[in-house]
PDB file of C-alpha atoms in Angstrom:
ATOM      1  CA  MET A 478      44.298 133.587  85.792  1.00 56.00           C
ATOM      2  CA  THR A 479      45.335 134.938  89.262  1.00 77.00           C
ATOM      3  CA  ARG A 480      42.113 136.288  89.553  1.00 81.00           C
ATOM      4  CA  GLU A 481      40.557 133.632  88.927  1.00 85.00           C
ATOM      5  CA  PHE A 482      42.933 131.255  91.154  1.00 87.00           C
ATOM      6  CA  TYR A 483      42.158 133.893  94.200  1.00 83.00           C
ATOM      7  CA  ASN A 484      38.446 133.332  93.392  1.00 85.00           C
ATOM      8  CA  ALA A 485      38.705 129.400  93.379  1.00 85.00           C
ATOM      9  CA  LEU A 486      40.342 130.193  96.878  1.00 86.00           C
ATOM     10  CA  GLN A 487      37.182 131.339  98.229  1.00 83.00           C
ATOM     11  CA  MET A 488      35.282 128.346  97.651  1.00 86.00           C
ATOM     12  CA  ASP A 489      34.157 125.651  99.517  1.00 84.00           C
ATOM     13  CA  PRO A 490      35.745 122.198  99.057  1.00 86.00           C
ATOM     14  CA  SER A 491      32.197 120.988  98.277  1.00 83.00           C
ATOM     15  CA  VAL A 492      32.045 123.584  95.228  1.00 86.00           C
ATOM     16  CA  LEU A 493      35.579 123.083  94.071  1.00 89.00           C
ATOM     17  CA  LYS A 494      34.824 119.051  93.895  1.00 89.00           C
ATOM     18  CA  ARG A 495      31.521 119.749  91.598  1.00 89.00           C
ATOM     19  CA  ARG A 496      33.899 122.288  89.435  1.00 90.00           C
ATOM     20  CA  ILE A 497      36.348 119.470  88.997  1.00 91.00           C
ATOM     21  CA  ALA A 498      33.981 116.797  88.441  1.00 89.00           C
ATOM     22  CA  ALA A 499      32.779 119.040  85.388  1.00 89.00           C
ATOM     23  CA  CYS A 500      35.976 119.837  83.783  1.00 88.00           C
ATOM     24  CA  GLY A 501      36.654 118.703  80.480  1.00 82.00           C
ATOM     25  CA  THR A 502      40.619 118.592  80.776  1.00 88.00           C
ATOM     26  CA  LYS A 503      43.280 117.458  83.007  1.00 87.00           C
ATOM     27  CA  GLY A 504      44.660 121.037  83.075  1.00 88.00           C
ATOM     28  CA  GLU A 505      41.190 122.206  84.545  1.00 89.00           C
ATOM     29  CA  LYS A 506      41.029 119.531  87.069  1.00 91.00           C
ATOM     30  CA  ALA A 507      44.677 120.318  88.168  1.00 91.00           C
ATOM     31  CA  PHE A 508      43.762 123.908  88.518  1.00 92.00           C
ATOM     32  CA  TYR A 509      41.145 122.947  91.245  1.00 92.00           C
ATOM     33  CA  TRP A 510      42.987 120.650  93.030  1.00 92.00           C
ATOM     34  CA  ALA A 511      45.623 122.948  93.089  1.00 92.00           C
ATOM     35  CA  ALA A 512      43.263 125.672  94.598  1.00 91.00           C
ATOM     36  CA  MET A 513      42.090 123.143  97.157  1.00 91.00           C
ATOM     37  CA  ALA A 514      45.139 122.352  98.301  1.00 91.00           C
ATOM     38  CA  VAL A 515      46.907 125.988  98.556  1.00 92.00           C
ATOM     39  CA  ARG A 516      43.317 126.818 100.369  1.00 90.00           C
ATOM     40  CA  SER A 517      43.495 124.214 103.045  1.00 87.00           C
ATOM     41  CA  ALA A 518      47.737 125.042 103.567  1.00 89.00           C
ATOM     42  CA  LEU A 519      46.577 128.776 103.815  1.00 89.00           C
ATOM     43  CA  ILE A 520      43.909 128.172 106.264  1.00 87.00           C
ATOM     44  CA  VAL A 521      45.926 125.787 108.709  1.00 85.00           C
ATOM     45  CA  ALA A 522      48.924 128.097 108.352  1.00 88.00           C
ATOM     46  CA  PHE A 523      46.813 131.121 109.090  1.00 90.00           C
ATOM     47  CA  ALA A 524      45.282 129.554 112.167  1.00 88.00           C
ATOM     48  CA  ILE A 525      48.754 128.727 113.696  1.00 87.00           C
ATOM     49  CA  LEU A 526      50.011 132.075 113.404  1.00 91.00           C
ATOM     50  CA  PHE A 527      46.396 133.824 114.449  1.00 94.00           C
ATOM     51  CA  ILE A 528      46.311 131.251 117.455  1.00 91.00           C
ATOM     52  CA  SER A 529      49.624 131.519 118.448  1.00 91.00           C
ATOM     53  CA  LEU A 530      49.779 135.269 118.611  1.00 94.00           C
ATOM     54  CA  LEU A 531      46.702 135.642 120.758  1.00 94.00           C
ATOM     55  CA  SER A 532      47.812 132.856 122.812  1.00 92.00           C
ATOM     56  CA  GLY A 533      50.964 134.641 123.234  1.00 93.00           C
ATOM     57  CA  LEU A 534      49.138 138.058 124.368  1.00 95.00           C
ATOM     58  CA  PHE A 535      46.536 136.400 126.668  1.00 96.00           C
ATOM     59  CA  GLY A 536      47.817 133.020 127.972  1.00 93.00           C
ATOM     60  CA  ALA A 537      48.029 129.582 126.803  1.00 90.00           C
ATOM     61  CA  ASP A 538      45.036 128.828 128.627  1.00 92.00           C
ATOM     62  CA  ASN A 539      42.808 130.985 126.867  1.00 94.00           C
ATOM     63  CA  THR A 540      43.934 129.214 123.458  1.00 92.00           C
ATOM     64  CA  PRO A 541      40.540 127.632 122.806  1.00 92.00           C
ATOM     65  CA  LEU A 542      39.093 131.233 122.757  1.00 95.00           C
ATOM     66  CA  ALA A 543      41.723 132.058 120.240  1.00 94.00           C
ATOM     67  CA  VAL A 544      40.376 128.624 118.175  1.00 91.00           C
ATOM     68  CA  VAL A 545      36.953 130.332 118.483  1.00 94.00           C
ATOM     69  CA  LEU A 546      37.679 133.518 117.216  1.00 95.00           C
ATOM     70  CA  PHE A 547      39.568 132.207 113.984  1.00 93.00           C
ATOM     71  CA  CYS A 548      36.325 129.934 113.095  1.00 91.00           C
ATOM     72  CA  MET A 549      34.376 133.184 113.657  1.00 93.00           C
ATOM     73  CA  LEU A 550      36.745 135.122 111.866  1.00 92.00           C
ATOM     74  CA  LEU A 551      36.587 132.701 108.481  1.00 88.00           C
ATOM     75  CA  GLY A 552      32.732 132.754 108.889  1.00 89.00           C
ATOM     76  CA  ILE A 553      31.946 135.999 109.414  1.00 93.00           C
ATOM     77  CA  ARG A 554      33.143 137.058 106.255  1.00 89.00           C
ATOM     78  CA  PHE A 555      30.728 135.302 104.111  1.00 88.00           C
ATOM     79  CA  VAL A 556      27.614 134.977 106.469  1.00 89.00           C
ATOM     80  CA  ASP A 557      25.902 137.777 108.395  1.00 91.00           C
ATOM     81  CA  PHE A 558      23.475 137.348 111.342  1.00 92.00           C
ATOM     82  CA  ASP A 559      20.312 138.469 108.731  1.00 91.00           C
ATOM     83  CA  TYR A 560      19.141 141.711 110.023  1.00 91.00           C
ATOM     84  CA  CYS A 561      20.876 145.383 110.282  1.00 93.00           C
ATOM     85  CA  ILE A 562      24.302 145.926 111.115  1.00 94.00           C
ATOM     86  CA  ALA A 563      23.572 148.199 114.075  1.00 94.00           C
ATOM     87  CA  ASP A 564      21.450 145.065 115.639  1.00 94.00           C
ATOM     88  CA  SER A 565      24.288 142.866 114.175  1.00 95.00           C
ATOM     89  CA  MET A 566      27.168 144.586 115.810  1.00 96.00           C
ATOM     90  CA  ALA A 567      25.167 144.319 119.329  1.00 96.00           C
ATOM     91  CA  ALA A 568      24.430 140.532 118.541  1.00 95.00           C
ATOM     92  CA  LEU A 569      28.041 139.926 118.001  1.00 96.00           C
ATOM     93  CA  GLY A 570      29.171 141.650 120.786  1.00 97.00           C
ATOM     94  CA  ALA A 571      26.218 139.686 123.101  1.00 96.00           C
ATOM     95  CA  ALA A 572      27.315 136.400 121.430  1.00 96.00           C
ATOM     96  CA  LEU A 573      30.856 137.178 122.725  1.00 97.00           C
ATOM     97  CA  ALA A 574      29.900 137.958 126.110  1.00 97.00           C
ATOM     98  CA  ILE A 575      28.047 134.627 126.234  1.00 97.00           C
ATOM     99  CA  LEU A 576      30.772 132.439 125.089  1.00 97.00           C
ATOM    100  CA  THR A 577      33.358 134.384 127.634  1.00 97.00           C
ATOM    101  CA  LEU A 578      30.998 134.100 130.616  1.00 97.00           C
ATOM    102  CA  ALA A 579      28.500 131.315 130.357  1.00 96.00           C
ATOM    103  CA  PRO A 580      30.662 128.443 130.318  1.00 95.00           C
ATOM    104  CA  CYS A 581      32.936 129.395 133.142  1.00 95.00           C
ATOM    105  CA  ALA A 582      29.934 130.032 135.245  1.00 95.00           C
ATOM    106  CA  ALA A 583      28.648 126.841 134.520  1.00 94.00           C
ATOM    107  CA  ALA A 584      31.912 125.261 135.946  1.00 91.00           C
ATOM    108  CA  ALA A 585      31.506 126.995 138.979  1.00 90.00           C
ATOM    109  CA  LEU A 586      27.556 126.272 139.684  1.00 91.00           C
ATOM    110  CA  ALA A 587      26.038 123.365 141.624  1.00 88.00           C
ATOM    111  CA  PRO A 588      24.744 120.769 139.088  1.00 86.00           C
ATOM    112  CA  VAL A 589      21.091 121.013 139.357  1.00 90.00           C
ATOM    113  CA  LEU A 590      21.887 124.725 137.768  1.00 94.00           C
ATOM    114  CA  VAL A 591      24.071 123.811 134.937  1.00 95.00           C
ATOM    115  CA  ALA A 592      21.608 122.373 132.567  1.00 94.00           C
ATOM    116  CA  PRO A 593      19.337 125.215 132.929  1.00 96.00           C
ATOM    117  CA  LEU A 594      22.308 127.476 132.329  1.00 97.00           C
ATOM    118  CA  HIS A 595      23.781 126.129 129.561  1.00 96.00           C
ATOM    119  CA  PHE A 596      20.269 125.896 127.917  1.00 97.00           C
ATOM    120  CA  ILE A 597      19.567 129.688 128.338  1.00 96.00           C
ATOM    121  CA  ALA A 598      22.743 130.744 126.965  1.00 97.00           C
ATOM    122  CA  PHE A 599      23.279 127.903 124.042  1.00 97.00           C
ATOM    123  CA  PHE A 600      19.796 129.102 122.907  1.00 96.00           C
ATOM    124  CA  ALA A 601      20.281 132.725 123.070  1.00 96.00           C
ATOM    125  CA  LEU A 602      23.313 132.177 121.420  1.00 96.00           C
ATOM    126  CA  LEU A 603      21.751 130.561 118.533  1.00 95.00           C
ATOM    127  CA  LEU A 604      18.643 133.119 118.518  1.00 94.00           C
ATOM    128  CA  LEU A 605      21.485 135.636 118.272  1.00 94.00           C
ATOM    129  CA  THR A 606      23.573 134.237 115.355  1.00 93.00           C
ATOM    130  CA  CYS A 607      21.442 131.423 113.524  1.00 92.00           C
ATOM    131  CA  GLN A 608      18.445 132.872 111.942  1.00 88.00           C
ATOM    132  CA  ARG A 609      19.537 130.970 108.740  1.00 88.00           C
ATOM    133  CA  PRO A 610      21.038 127.534 109.809  1.00 89.00           C
ATOM    134  CA  GLU A 611      21.613 126.388 106.372  1.00 86.00           C
ATOM    135  CA  MET A 612      24.312 128.980 106.155  1.00 83.00           C
ATOM    136  CA  GLY A 613      26.449 127.362 108.537  1.00 80.00           C
ATOM    137  CA  ASN A 614      26.598 129.437 111.483  1.00 84.00           C
ATOM    138  CA  GLY A 615      24.781 126.685 113.590  1.00 85.00           C
ATOM    139  CA  GLY A 616      28.084 124.575 113.202  1.00 86.00           C
ATOM    140  CA  ILE A 617      30.569 127.619 114.132  1.00 90.00           C
ATOM    141  CA  TYR A 618      28.827 128.888 117.317  1.00 93.00           C
ATOM    142  CA  ASN A 619      27.926 125.020 118.472  1.00 92.00           C
ATOM    143  CA  PHE A 620      31.389 124.546 118.242  1.00 91.00           C
ATOM    144  CA  ALA A 621      32.659 127.400 120.110  1.00 94.00           C
ATOM    145  CA  TYR A 622      29.984 126.987 122.891  1.00 96.00           C
ATOM    146  CA  ILE A 623      31.178 123.375 123.318  1.00 94.00           C
ATOM    147  CA  TYR A 624      34.848 123.956 123.105  1.00 93.00           C
ATOM    148  CA  LEU A 625      34.880 126.609 125.450  1.00 95.00           C
ATOM    149  CA  ALA A 626      32.368 124.967 128.398  1.00 94.00           C
ATOM    150  CA  GLY A 627      35.218 121.920 128.285  1.00 92.00           C
ATOM    151  CA  ASN A 628      37.731 124.794 128.816  1.00 92.00           C
ATOM    152  CA  PRO A 629      36.574 127.251 131.642  1.00 94.00           C
ATOM    153  CA  VAL A 630      39.205 129.538 133.388  1.00 95.00           C
ATOM    154  CA  ALA A 631      39.036 131.750 136.582  1.00 93.00           C
ATOM    155  CA  GLY A 632      40.272 134.373 138.187  1.00 93.00           C
ATOM    156  CA  GLN A 633      43.012 136.248 136.285  1.00 95.00           C
ATOM    157  CA  ALA A 634      42.859 133.709 133.147  1.00 96.00           C
ATOM    158  CA  LEU A 635      39.137 134.958 133.055  1.00 96.00           C
ATOM    159  CA  ALA A 636      39.832 138.541 132.979  1.00 96.00           C
ATOM    160  CA  ARG A 637      42.552 138.139 130.315  1.00 97.00           C
ATOM    161  CA  ARG A 638      39.726 135.797 127.965  1.00 97.00           C
ATOM    162  CA  GLY A 639      37.505 139.048 128.618  1.00 97.00           C
ATOM    163  CA  MET A 640      40.258 141.159 127.044  1.00 97.00           C
ATOM    164  CA  MET A 641      40.809 138.776 124.183  1.00 97.00           C
ATOM    165  CA  ALA A 642      37.050 138.752 123.333  1.00 97.00           C
ATOM    166  CA  LEU A 643      37.094 142.458 123.461  1.00 97.00           C
ATOM    167  CA  ALA A 644      40.059 142.005 120.547  1.00 97.00           C
ATOM    168  CA  GLY A 645      38.183 139.443 119.308  1.00 97.00           C
ATOM    169  CA  TYR A 646      34.919 141.741 118.776  1.00 97.00           C
ATOM    170  CA  LEU A 647      36.953 144.582 117.435  1.00 97.00           C
ATOM    171  CA  LEU A 648      38.509 142.304 114.541  1.00 96.00           C
ATOM    172  CA  CYS A 649      35.513 140.312 113.734  1.00 96.00           C
ATOM    173  CA  GLY A 650      32.989 143.620 114.168  1.00 96.00           C
ATOM    174  CA  ALA A 651      35.252 145.221 111.587  1.00 96.00           C
ATOM    175  CA  ILE A 652      34.696 142.302 109.232  1.00 95.00           C
ATOM    176  CA  LEU A 653      31.384 142.278 109.824  1.00 95.00           C
ATOM    177  CA  PHE A 654      30.876 145.836 108.988  1.00 96.00           C
ATOM    178  CA  VAL A 655      33.060 146.197 106.001  1.00 95.00           C
ATOM    179  CA  LYS A 656      31.345 142.768 104.604  1.00 93.00           C
ATOM    180  CA  HIS A 657      27.727 143.169 105.458  1.00 94.00           C
ATOM    181  CA  ARG A 658      27.082 146.866 106.463  1.00 92.00           C
ATOM    182  CA  LYS A 659      24.702 147.364 103.362  1.00 91.00           C
ATOM    183  CA  ARG A 660      22.481 144.078 103.894  1.00 90.00           C
ATOM    184  CA  ASN A 661      19.035 143.822 105.425  1.00 88.00           C
ATOM    185  CA  PRO A 662      19.090 147.402 106.341  1.00 89.00           C
ATOM    186  CA  GLY A 663      15.436 147.234 107.488  1.00 86.00           C
ATOM    187  CA  ALA A 664      15.358 144.173 109.433  1.00 89.00           C
ATOM    188  CA  ARG A 665      16.117 144.384 113.215  1.00 92.00           C
ATOM    189  CA  PHE A 666      16.553 141.837 115.814  1.00 92.00           C
ATOM    190  CA  HIS A 667      13.346 142.023 117.497  1.00 89.00           C
ATOM    191  CA  HIS A 668      11.532 141.570 114.348  1.00 89.00           C
ATOM    192  CA  ARG A 669      13.080 138.384 114.053  1.00 86.00           C
ATOM    193  CA  LEU A 670      12.241 137.473 117.518  1.00 87.00           C
ATOM    194  CA  ARG A 671       8.617 138.142 117.051  1.00 88.00           C
ATOM    195  CA  ARG A 672       8.623 135.614 114.339  1.00 88.00           C
ATOM    196  CA  PHE A 673       9.835 132.897 116.645  1.00 91.00           C
ATOM    197  CA  ASP A 674       7.620 129.594 116.192  1.00 92.00           C
ATOM    198  CA  LEU A 675       8.127 126.274 116.492  1.00 90.00           C
ATOM    199  CA  ALA A 676       6.383 125.488 113.464  1.00 89.00           C
ATOM    200  CA  ARG A 677       9.396 127.454 111.496  1.00 91.00           C
ATOM    201  CA  PRO A 678      11.775 124.533 110.959  1.00 90.00           C
ATOM    202  CA  GLU A 679      14.857 127.002 111.704  1.00 91.00           C
ATOM    203  CA  CYS A 680      13.064 127.619 115.259  1.00 92.00           C
ATOM    204  CA  LEU A 681      12.748 124.093 116.066  1.00 93.00           C
ATOM    205  CA  TRP A 682      16.090 123.587 114.868  1.00 93.00           C
ATOM    206  CA  GLN A 683      17.135 126.131 117.342  1.00 94.00           C
ATOM    207  CA  LEU A 684      15.320 124.764 120.446  1.00 94.00           C
ATOM    208  CA  ARG A 685      16.297 121.055 119.502  1.00 93.00           C
ATOM    209  CA  MET A 686      19.944 122.226 119.310  1.00 94.00           C
ATOM    210  CA  ALA A 687      20.231 123.948 122.766  1.00 95.00           C
ATOM    211  CA  LEU A 688      17.906 121.153 124.552  1.00 95.00           C
ATOM    212  CA  GLY A 689      20.304 118.545 123.094  1.00 94.00           C
ATOM    213  CA  VAL A 690      23.533 120.098 123.808  1.00 95.00           C
ATOM    214  CA  SER A 691      22.899 121.428 127.085  1.00 95.00           C
ATOM    215  CA  LEU A 692      21.299 118.319 128.377  1.00 95.00           C
ATOM    216  CA  VAL A 693      25.015 116.383 127.167  1.00 95.00           C
ATOM    217  CA  LEU A 694      27.126 118.967 128.772  1.00 94.00           C
ATOM    218  CA  ALA A 695      25.132 118.829 132.125  1.00 94.00           C
ATOM    219  CA  ALA A 696      25.333 115.509 132.200  1.00 93.00           C
ATOM    220  CA  GLY A 697      28.904 115.208 131.499  1.00 92.00           C
ATOM    221  CA  GLN A 698      29.896 117.906 134.275  1.00 89.00           C
ATOM    222  CA  ALA A 699      27.621 116.125 136.648  1.00 88.00           C
ATOM    223  CA  PHE A 700      28.750 112.608 135.916  1.00 89.00           C
ATOM    224  CA  GLY A 701      32.464 114.072 136.231  1.00 86.00           C
ATOM    225  CA  VAL A 702      33.302 112.563 132.701  1.00 88.00           C
ATOM    226  CA  GLU A 703      37.044 113.566 131.720  1.00 81.00           C
ATOM    227  CA  ARG A 704      37.015 115.931 128.526  1.00 82.00           C
ATOM    228  CA  PHE A 705      32.893 115.787 128.456  1.00 90.00           C
ATOM    229  CA  MET A 706      33.093 118.254 125.602  1.00 89.00           C
ATOM    230  CA  TRP A 707      33.732 115.414 123.264  1.00 86.00           C
ATOM    231  CA  MET A 708      30.062 114.315 124.105  1.00 89.00           C
ATOM    232  CA  GLY A 709      28.900 117.623 123.499  1.00 91.00           C
ATOM    233  CA  PHE A 710      30.714 117.539 119.961  1.00 88.00           C
ATOM    234  CA  ALA A 711      29.219 114.026 118.749  1.00 85.00           C
ATOM    235  CA  CYS A 712      25.596 115.243 120.017  1.00 89.00           C
ATOM    236  CA  GLY A 713      26.003 118.746 118.302  1.00 88.00           C
ATOM    237  CA  SER A 714      27.090 117.355 115.374  1.00 83.00           C
ATOM    238  CA  LEU A 715      24.360 114.927 115.115  1.00 84.00           C
ATOM    239  CA  LEU A 716      21.977 117.674 115.622  1.00 87.00           C
ATOM    240  CA  SER A 717      23.256 120.125 113.679  1.00 85.00           C
ATOM    241  CA  GLU A 718      22.167 118.985 110.477  1.00 82.00           C
ATOM    242  CA  TYR A 719      19.597 121.061 108.563  1.00 85.00           C
ATOM    243  CA  PRO A 720      16.904 121.132 107.319  1.00 79.00           C
ATOM    244  CA  LEU A 721      16.187 118.639 109.830  1.00 75.00           C
ATOM    245  CA  PRO A 722      16.800 115.220 108.768  1.00 71.00           C
ATOM    246  CA  GLN A 723      13.721 112.577 108.832  1.00 67.00           C
ATOM    247  CA  ASN A 724      16.015 110.201 110.152  1.00 67.00           C
ATOM    248  CA  THR A 725      19.348 110.868 112.136  1.00 72.00           C
ATOM    249  CA  ALA A 726      20.383 107.085 112.141  1.00 76.00           C
ATOM    250  CA  VAL A 727      22.020 107.636 108.933  1.00 80.00           C
ATOM    251  CA  ARG A 728      24.350 110.368 110.369  1.00 79.00           C
ATOM    252  CA  PHE A 729      24.810 108.450 113.568  1.00 80.00           C
ATOM    253  CA  TRP A 730      26.233 105.217 111.681  1.00 85.00           C
ATOM    254  CA  GLN A 731      28.488 107.398 109.624  1.00 85.00           C
ATOM    255  CA  ARG A 732      30.186 108.894 112.578  1.00 84.00           C
ATOM    256  CA  ILE A 733      30.756 105.411 113.995  1.00 86.00           C
ATOM    257  CA  VAL A 734      32.117 104.343 111.047  1.00 89.00           C
ATOM    258  CA  GLY A 735      34.237 107.577 110.515  1.00 88.00           C
ATOM    259  CA  ALA A 736      35.567 107.644 113.905  1.00 86.00           C
ATOM    260  CA  ALA A 737      36.662 103.855 113.634  1.00 89.00           C
ATOM    261  CA  ALA A 738      38.492 104.661 110.391  1.00 90.00           C
ATOM    262  CA  GLY A 739      39.932 107.613 112.117  1.00 89.00           C
ATOM    263  CA  CYS A 740      41.200 105.898 115.195  1.00 89.00           C
ATOM    264  CA  GLY A 741      42.808 103.248 113.096  1.00 92.00           C
ATOM    265  CA  LEU A 742      44.485 106.047 110.630  1.00 91.00           C
ATOM    266  CA  PHE A 743      45.657 107.889 113.839  1.00 89.00           C
ATOM    267  CA  ALA A 744      47.215 104.429 115.289  1.00 89.00           C
ATOM    268  CA  LEU A 745      48.959 103.749 112.221  1.00 92.00           C
ATOM    269  CA  LEU A 746      50.153 107.338 111.880  1.00 90.00           C
ATOM    270  CA  TYR A 747      51.669 107.458 115.395  1.00 89.00           C
ATOM    271  CA  LEU A 748      53.675 104.527 115.065  1.00 89.00           C
ATOM    272  CA  ALA A 749      55.064 105.203 111.765  1.00 91.00           C
ATOM    273  CA  VAL A 750      55.972 108.947 112.642  1.00 90.00           C
ATOM    274  CA  PRO A 751      58.986 109.729 114.527  1.00 90.00           C
ATOM    275  CA  PRO A 752      58.212 110.976 118.220  1.00 86.00           C
ATOM    276  CA  ASP A 753      59.602 114.540 117.765  1.00 84.00           C
ATOM    277  CA  PHE A 754      57.499 115.144 114.694  1.00 84.00           C
ATOM    278  CA  ARG A 755      53.866 113.560 115.862  1.00 82.00           C
ATOM    279  CA  SER A 756      53.188 117.245 117.025  1.00 77.00           C
ATOM    280  CA  LEU A 757      52.238 117.724 113.470  1.00 79.00           C
ATOM    281  CA  LEU A 758      49.659 115.390 113.284  1.00 80.00           C
ATOM    282  CA  GLY A 759      47.309 118.055 114.569  1.00 75.00           C
ATOM    283  CA  PRO A 760      48.024 120.571 111.308  1.00 78.00           C
ATOM    284  CA  LEU A 761      48.120 117.565 108.893  1.00 80.00           C
ATOM    285  CA  GLY A 762      44.597 116.517 110.127  1.00 78.00           C
ATOM    286  CA  GLY A 763      43.401 120.197 109.596  1.00 78.00           C
ATOM    287  CA  PHE A 764      45.168 120.336 105.944  1.00 82.00           C
ATOM    288  CA  CYS A 765      43.231 116.808 105.129  1.00 83.00           C
ATOM    289  CA  MET A 766      40.399 118.345 106.340  1.00 82.00           C
ATOM    290  CA  GLY A 767      40.410 120.773 103.409  1.00 80.00           C
ATOM    291  CA  PHE A 768      39.761 117.867 100.941  1.00 85.00           C
ATOM    292  CA  CYS A 769      36.782 116.535 102.837  1.00 83.00           C
ATOM    293  CA  THR A 770      33.308 117.095 101.995  1.00 80.00           C
ATOM    294  CA  ASP A 771      31.683 113.699 103.093  1.00 82.00           C
ATOM    295  CA  TYR A 772      30.656 113.245 106.722  1.00 80.00           C
ATOM    296  CA  ARG A 773      32.484 110.464 107.250  1.00 84.00           C
ATOM    297  CA  TYR A 774      35.881 111.527 105.948  1.00 85.00           C
ATOM    298  CA  LYS A 775      35.459 114.665 108.071  1.00 84.00           C
ATOM    299  CA  THR A 776      34.679 112.412 111.332  1.00 84.00           C
ATOM    300  CA  ALA A 777      37.999 110.327 110.396  1.00 85.00           C
ATOM    301  CA  MET A 778      40.090 113.740 110.292  1.00 84.00           C
ATOM    302  CA  ASN A 779      38.570 114.933 113.457  1.00 80.00           C
ATOM    303  CA  CYS A 780      39.999 111.949 115.396  1.00 80.00           C
ATOM    304  CA  ILE A 781      43.568 112.994 114.677  1.00 78.00           C
ATOM    305  CA  GLY A 782      43.460 116.182 116.361  1.00 72.00           C
ATOM    306  CA  ALA A 783      41.226 114.456 119.065  1.00 73.00           C
ATOM    307  CA  LEU A 784      43.360 111.686 119.751  1.00 78.00           C
ATOM    308  CA  MET A 785      46.457 114.073 119.772  1.00 75.00           C
ATOM    309  CA  ILE A 786      44.906 115.898 122.866  1.00 67.00           C
ATOM    310  CA  ALA A 787      43.385 113.131 124.290  1.00 67.00           C
ATOM    311  CA  ARG A 788      47.009 111.614 124.589  1.00 69.00           C
ATOM    312  CA  GLY A 789      47.655 114.447 127.086  1.00 55.00           C
ATOM    313  CA  SER A 790      50.127 116.286 125.090  1.00 47.00           C
ATOM    314  CA  THR A 791      51.926 119.636 126.385  1.00 42.00           C
ATOM    315  CA  ALA A 792      50.117 122.837 125.494  1.00 44.00           C
ATOM    316  CA  PHE A 793      52.634 123.393 122.652  1.00 42.00           C
ATOM    317  CA  ARG A 794      51.399 120.385 121.120  1.00 43.00           C
ATOM    318  CA  ALA A 795      48.163 120.988 122.014  1.00 45.00           C
ATOM    319  CA  ARG A 796      47.816 124.386 120.337  1.00 49.00           C
ATOM    320  CA  TRP A 797      48.856 122.782 117.191  1.00 47.00           C
ATOM    321  CA  CYS A 798      46.294 120.040 117.695  1.00 48.00           C
ATOM    322  CA  CYS A 799      43.538 122.919 117.806  1.00 51.00           C
ATOM    323  CA  VAL A 800      44.246 123.913 114.074  1.00 51.00           C
ATOM    324  CA  TRP A 801      42.480 120.669 112.851  1.00 47.00           C
ATOM    325  CA  ARG A 802      39.228 121.545 114.332  1.00 50.00           C
ATOM    326  CA  THR A 803      39.325 125.063 112.813  1.00 49.00           C
ATOM    327  CA  GLN A 804      38.794 123.443 109.262  1.00 50.00           C
ATOM    328  CA  CYS A 805      35.896 121.498 110.224  1.00 48.00           C
ATOM    329  CA  TRP A 806      33.626 124.018 111.667  1.00 44.00           C
ATOM    330  CA  ALA A 807      35.015 127.369 109.980  1.00 41.00           C
TER     331      ALA A 807
END
């Protein structure tokens, strides 16, 4: 039973819900519901510990990279880069270098140069990490780039961010090596690169994502939009669906419905919860995200953490609010 429960903890909520639907007894259904709840609670608890530790070591202004590393840590256990381990380790280092340097460089460039930089950096990031978008890597690295673009640093904070990226490389690289060292032994990155062709759905997806997100981020920065990264999140979420949808309008309206519901839920919770406990709304959103499989419900849960950050909370509260996001993209 212990081994079976552990295996259930490794499953995605969509898989667990299919198991629940197929169960013939209440006991079996309760087993999988319990696994889903424990899985979500463990992810949130580990996120708080992991993000707090890295933020304490490298500074609160680098909390966004700690969140990104946590998401990468969860994803890299199950999904590799689809080529040999030597090239995968190099790609991981290159991806972290892009995530560390490109968003900070964009914040210091003239507006006319921001869009080309975002496009080149984000497109390179997708080429390195998302050869198979259906495996979900696109969501993680899309979130990572946009989140860091909205939270650039400079000077000593940038140096600390580089050190955190190095620590993240050692940790994620160790997991990548242990979990995937025997996969795709003959596949090289340059082999994948030579196969790039816009007639291939995954290549068109990469170009579409990079072009859309880079233009939105550049527009947000050029027009001085406060927290323009939320524009990037909305754009990336709509474009990240793979296989390429025939009609993105459905996902567009689902996002509007989910956002409206999430804002209403946040307003009710914020008024009902005593002020001293409102900082817990971020982790609560993250926990509830562990039960969501429908895009509308995920969007609604997103709003809880997003509105806590938009409220202008302290660094302490913002750190816990970041936890909700890890459940969505990890």
